[in-house]
């Protein structure tokens, strides 16, 4: 699975058409005081995550807590956008065996929506996807606000202004990395060349 994750990270960068670094466009790849992620008094209410995604919000919030950011909450509207997209199983942008990014993901939503995509040749999960994105922290240099590899998925996870996340999981037959997790974020991150936090 580790090899597939490395390959998927490379595929994600190719799919996004960049190196995963924070960008000035709406790439979304690869966006105060921290509340507890373990159910403490400031923790958000439990998410209504579907099967395969249970623990995804907690995994995001653990990464955010590491850098002093408030927790995200689950947004069913963002999850519905992700679900409608992933079920189309589109892989047309220089086919990589991975679902493409949804250029229209912000339509009908009140703010810009960021997006992270993860695929696995085995069974994907929301927690595995989040772990893969958070592992990109090793490639991010906060002082220089730059990446030494793919890091845009991580910077979206820890984008200060992002307050909501909604994800979907679906298996796309015929794609190399067909077991796919799509997470959408609002407000989306990786904009304006700004630091994520």
GROMACS .gro file of C-alpha atoms in nm:
model
  197
    1UNK     CA    1   0.000   0.000   0.000
    2UNK     CA    2   0.292   0.235   0.072
    3UNK     CA    3   0.412   0.200  -0.290
    4UNK     CA    4   0.063   0.273  -0.418
    5UNK     CA    5   0.046   0.582  -0.196
    6UNK     CA    6   0.376   0.714  -0.336
    7UNK     CA    7   0.256   0.646  -0.688
    8UNK     CA    8  -0.074   0.813  -0.615
    9UNK     CA    9   0.103   1.124  -0.483
   10UNK     CA   10   0.292   1.146  -0.812
   11UNK     CA   11  -0.026   1.085  -1.005
   12UNK     CA   12  -0.207   1.354  -0.809
   13UNK     CA   13   0.060   1.608  -0.898
   14UNK     CA   14   0.035   1.508  -1.263
   15UNK     CA   15  -0.344   1.525  -1.248
   16UNK     CA   16  -0.334   1.871  -1.098
   17UNK     CA   17  -0.088   1.989  -1.362
   18UNK     CA   18   0.154   2.131  -1.104
   19UNK     CA   19   0.398   2.026  -0.836
   20UNK     CA   20   0.138   2.050  -0.561
   21UNK     CA   21   0.286   2.373  -0.425
   22UNK     CA   22   0.060   2.649  -0.299
   23UNK     CA   23  -0.061   2.836  -0.604
   24UNK     CA   24  -0.232   3.160  -0.694
   25UNK     CA   25  -0.511   2.981  -0.881
   26UNK     CA   26  -0.792   2.763  -0.753
   27UNK     CA   27  -0.589   2.438  -0.754
   28UNK     CA   28  -0.709   2.343  -0.408
   29UNK     CA   29  -0.471   2.044  -0.406
   30UNK     CA   30  -0.327   1.988  -0.420
   31UNK     CA   31  -0.616   2.491   0.235
   32UNK     CA   32  -0.657   3.071   1.637
   33UNK     CA   33  -0.648   2.848   1.920
   34UNK     CA   34  -0.691   2.483   1.863
   35UNK     CA   35  -0.983   2.291   2.007
   36UNK     CA   36  -0.938   1.934   2.118
   37UNK     CA   37  -0.993   1.660   1.861
   38UNK     CA   38  -1.074   1.396   2.123
   39UNK     CA   39  -1.421   1.506   2.222
   40UNK     CA   40  -1.318   1.777   2.468
   41UNK     CA   41  -1.542   2.076   2.544
   42UNK     CA   42  -1.433   2.274   2.236
   43UNK     CA   43  -1.445   1.982   1.993
   44UNK     CA   44  -1.692   2.000   1.704
   45UNK     CA   45  -1.987   1.762   1.713
   46UNK     CA   46  -1.921   1.418   1.564
   47UNK     CA   47  -1.936   1.410   1.185
   48UNK     CA   48  -2.197   1.204   1.003
   49UNK     CA   49  -1.931   1.040   0.789
   50UNK     CA   50  -2.045   0.752   0.569
   51UNK     CA   51  -1.884   0.407   0.579
   52UNK     CA   52  -1.528   0.420   0.451
   53UNK     CA   53  -1.492   0.779   0.568
   54UNK     CA   54  -1.539   0.738   0.945
   55UNK     CA   55  -1.252   0.917   1.118
   56UNK     CA   56  -1.170   1.144   0.824
   57UNK     CA   57  -1.266   1.467   1.002
   58UNK     CA   58  -1.079   1.360   1.317
   59UNK     CA   59  -0.768   1.286   1.109
   60UNK     CA   60  -0.789   1.631   0.947
   61UNK     CA   61  -0.839   1.793   1.286
   62UNK     CA   62  -0.540   1.613   1.439
   63UNK     CA   63  -0.317   1.762   1.166
   64UNK     CA   64  -0.470   2.105   1.217
   65UNK     CA   65  -0.421   2.084   1.595
   66UNK     CA   66  -0.049   2.018   1.540
   67UNK     CA   67  -0.016   2.368   1.392
   68UNK     CA   68  -0.261   2.539   1.630
   69UNK     CA   69  -0.564   2.560   1.401
   70UNK     CA   70  -0.932   2.521   1.493
   71UNK     CA   71  -1.112   2.203   1.390
   72UNK     CA   72  -1.307   2.150   1.070
   73UNK     CA   73  -1.670   2.042   1.068
   74UNK     CA   74  -1.838   1.800   0.827
   75UNK     CA   75  -2.045   1.968   0.555
   76UNK     CA   76  -2.305   1.747   0.382
   77UNK     CA   77  -2.326   1.989   0.085
   78UNK     CA   78  -1.951   1.957   0.021
   79UNK     CA   79  -1.982   1.579   0.056
   80UNK     CA   80  -2.266   1.578  -0.200
   81UNK     CA   81  -2.051   1.775  -0.448
   82UNK     CA   82  -1.766   1.526  -0.396
   83UNK     CA   83  -2.000   1.227  -0.433
   84UNK     CA   84  -2.162   1.353  -0.753
   85UNK     CA   85  -1.817   1.411  -0.902
   86UNK     CA   86  -1.638   1.091  -0.799
   87UNK     CA   87  -1.922   0.873  -0.931
   88UNK     CA   88  -1.851   1.005  -1.282
   89UNK     CA   89  -1.508   0.833  -1.270
   90UNK     CA   90  -1.356   1.085  -1.513
   91UNK     CA   91  -0.989   1.038  -1.601
   92UNK     CA   92  -0.941   1.246  -1.914
   93UNK     CA   93  -0.672   1.502  -1.818
   94UNK     CA   94  -0.360   1.320  -1.940
   95UNK     CA   95  -0.500   0.989  -1.811
   96UNK     CA   96  -0.327   0.889  -1.489
   97UNK     CA   97  -0.553   0.611  -1.364
   98UNK     CA   98  -0.695   0.856  -1.110
   99UNK     CA   99  -1.016   1.062  -1.108
  100UNK     CA  100  -0.964   1.416  -1.244
  101UNK     CA  101  -1.020   1.734  -1.047
  102UNK     CA  102  -1.365   1.890  -1.066
  103UNK     CA  103  -1.322   2.235  -1.221
  104UNK     CA  104  -1.688   2.317  -1.146
  105UNK     CA  105  -1.685   2.219  -0.778
  106UNK     CA  106  -1.757   2.573  -0.655
  107UNK     CA  107  -2.072   2.618  -0.867
  108UNK     CA  108  -2.376   2.648  -0.645
  109UNK     CA  109  -2.170   2.674  -0.326
  110UNK     CA  110  -2.144   3.016  -0.155
  111UNK     CA  111  -1.761   3.021  -0.138
  112UNK     CA  112  -1.463   2.892  -0.335
  113UNK     CA  113  -1.425   2.515  -0.282
  114UNK     CA  114  -1.085   2.345  -0.257
  115UNK     CA  115  -1.036   1.978  -0.341
  116UNK     CA  116  -0.804   1.690  -0.259
  117UNK     CA  117  -0.819   1.357  -0.444
  118UNK     CA  118  -0.669   1.026  -0.335
  119UNK     CA  119  -0.676   0.695  -0.516
  120UNK     CA  120  -0.560   0.346  -0.424
  121UNK     CA  121  -0.525   0.026  -0.620
  122UNK     CA  122  -0.658  -0.155  -0.310
  123UNK     CA  123  -0.937  -0.031  -0.085
  124UNK     CA  124  -0.909   0.341  -0.006
  125UNK     CA  125  -1.039   0.502   0.312
  126UNK     CA  126  -1.080   0.856   0.432
  127UNK     CA  127  -0.819   0.809   0.703
  128UNK     CA  128  -0.565   0.663   0.457
  129UNK     CA  129  -0.628   0.953   0.220
  130UNK     CA  130  -0.582   1.207   0.498
  131UNK     CA  131  -0.264   1.035   0.619
  132UNK     CA  132  -0.123   1.054   0.265
  133UNK     CA  133  -0.202   1.425   0.237
  134UNK     CA  134  -0.066   1.503   0.585
  135UNK     CA  135   0.256   1.313   0.505
  136UNK     CA  136   0.330   1.589   0.252
  137UNK     CA  137   0.410   1.811   0.552
  138UNK     CA  138   0.767   1.681   0.517
  139UNK     CA  139   0.785   1.858   0.178
  140UNK     CA  140   0.657   2.194   0.303
  141UNK     CA  141   0.892   2.473   0.417
  142UNK     CA  142   0.685   2.718   0.621
  143UNK     CA  143   0.956   2.988   0.638
  144UNK     CA  144   0.990   2.999   0.259
  145UNK     CA  145   0.627   2.899   0.191
  146UNK     CA  146   0.755   2.651  -0.065
  147UNK     CA  147   0.755   2.281  -0.141
  148UNK     CA  148   1.042   2.043  -0.208
  149UNK     CA  149   0.794   1.804  -0.366
  150UNK     CA  150   0.417   1.770  -0.359
  151UNK     CA  151   0.268   1.951  -0.058
  152UNK     CA  152  -0.048   2.124  -0.179
  153UNK     CA  153  -0.278   1.856  -0.039
  154UNK     CA  154  -0.124   1.912   0.305
  155UNK     CA  155  -0.152   2.290   0.281
  156UNK     CA  156  -0.522   2.253   0.194
  157UNK     CA  157  -0.577   2.034   0.502
  158UNK     CA  158  -0.416   2.301   0.724
  159UNK     CA  159  -0.545   2.613   0.548
  160UNK     CA  160  -0.641   2.853   0.829
  161UNK     CA  161  -0.954   2.998   0.665
  162UNK     CA  162  -1.098   2.656   0.580
  163UNK     CA  163  -1.374   2.564   0.826
  164UNK     CA  164  -1.565   2.282   0.655
  165UNK     CA  165  -1.488   1.954   0.481
  166UNK     CA  166  -1.706   1.703   0.300
  167UNK     CA  167  -1.581   1.385   0.135
  168UNK     CA  168  -1.699   1.092  -0.073
  169UNK     CA  169  -1.555   0.750  -0.148
  170UNK     CA  170  -1.628   0.542  -0.457
  171UNK     CA  171  -1.466   0.265  -0.657
  172UNK     CA  172  -1.424   0.344  -1.026
  173UNK     CA  173  -1.386   0.023  -1.225
  174UNK     CA  174  -1.119   0.036  -1.493
  175UNK     CA  175  -0.901   0.301  -1.327
  176UNK     CA  176  -0.559   0.199  -1.195
  177UNK     CA  177  -0.627   0.387  -0.870
  178UNK     CA  178  -1.001   0.327  -0.883
  179UNK     CA  179  -1.075   0.325  -0.511
  180UNK     CA  180  -1.108   0.701  -0.476
  181UNK     CA  181  -1.159   0.953  -0.197
  182UNK     CA  182  -1.251   1.311  -0.290
  183UNK     CA  183  -1.257   1.575  -0.015
  184UNK     CA  184  -1.390   1.924  -0.074
  185UNK     CA  185  -1.304   2.220   0.151
  186UNK     CA  186  -1.469   2.555   0.216
  187UNK     CA  187  -1.350   2.814   0.198
  188UNK     CA  188  -1.086   2.654  -0.025
  189UNK     CA  189  -0.717   2.713   0.029
  190UNK     CA  190  -0.394   2.739  -0.169
  191UNK     CA  191  -0.477   3.084  -0.303
  192UNK     CA  192  -0.273   3.399  -0.346
  193UNK     CA  193   0.065   3.245  -0.261
  194UNK     CA  194  -0.021   3.294   0.109
  195UNK     CA  195   0.101   3.073   0.391
  196UNK     CA  196  -0.164   2.823   0.499
  197UNK     CA  197  -0.150   2.930   0.867
   0.00000   0.00000   0.00000
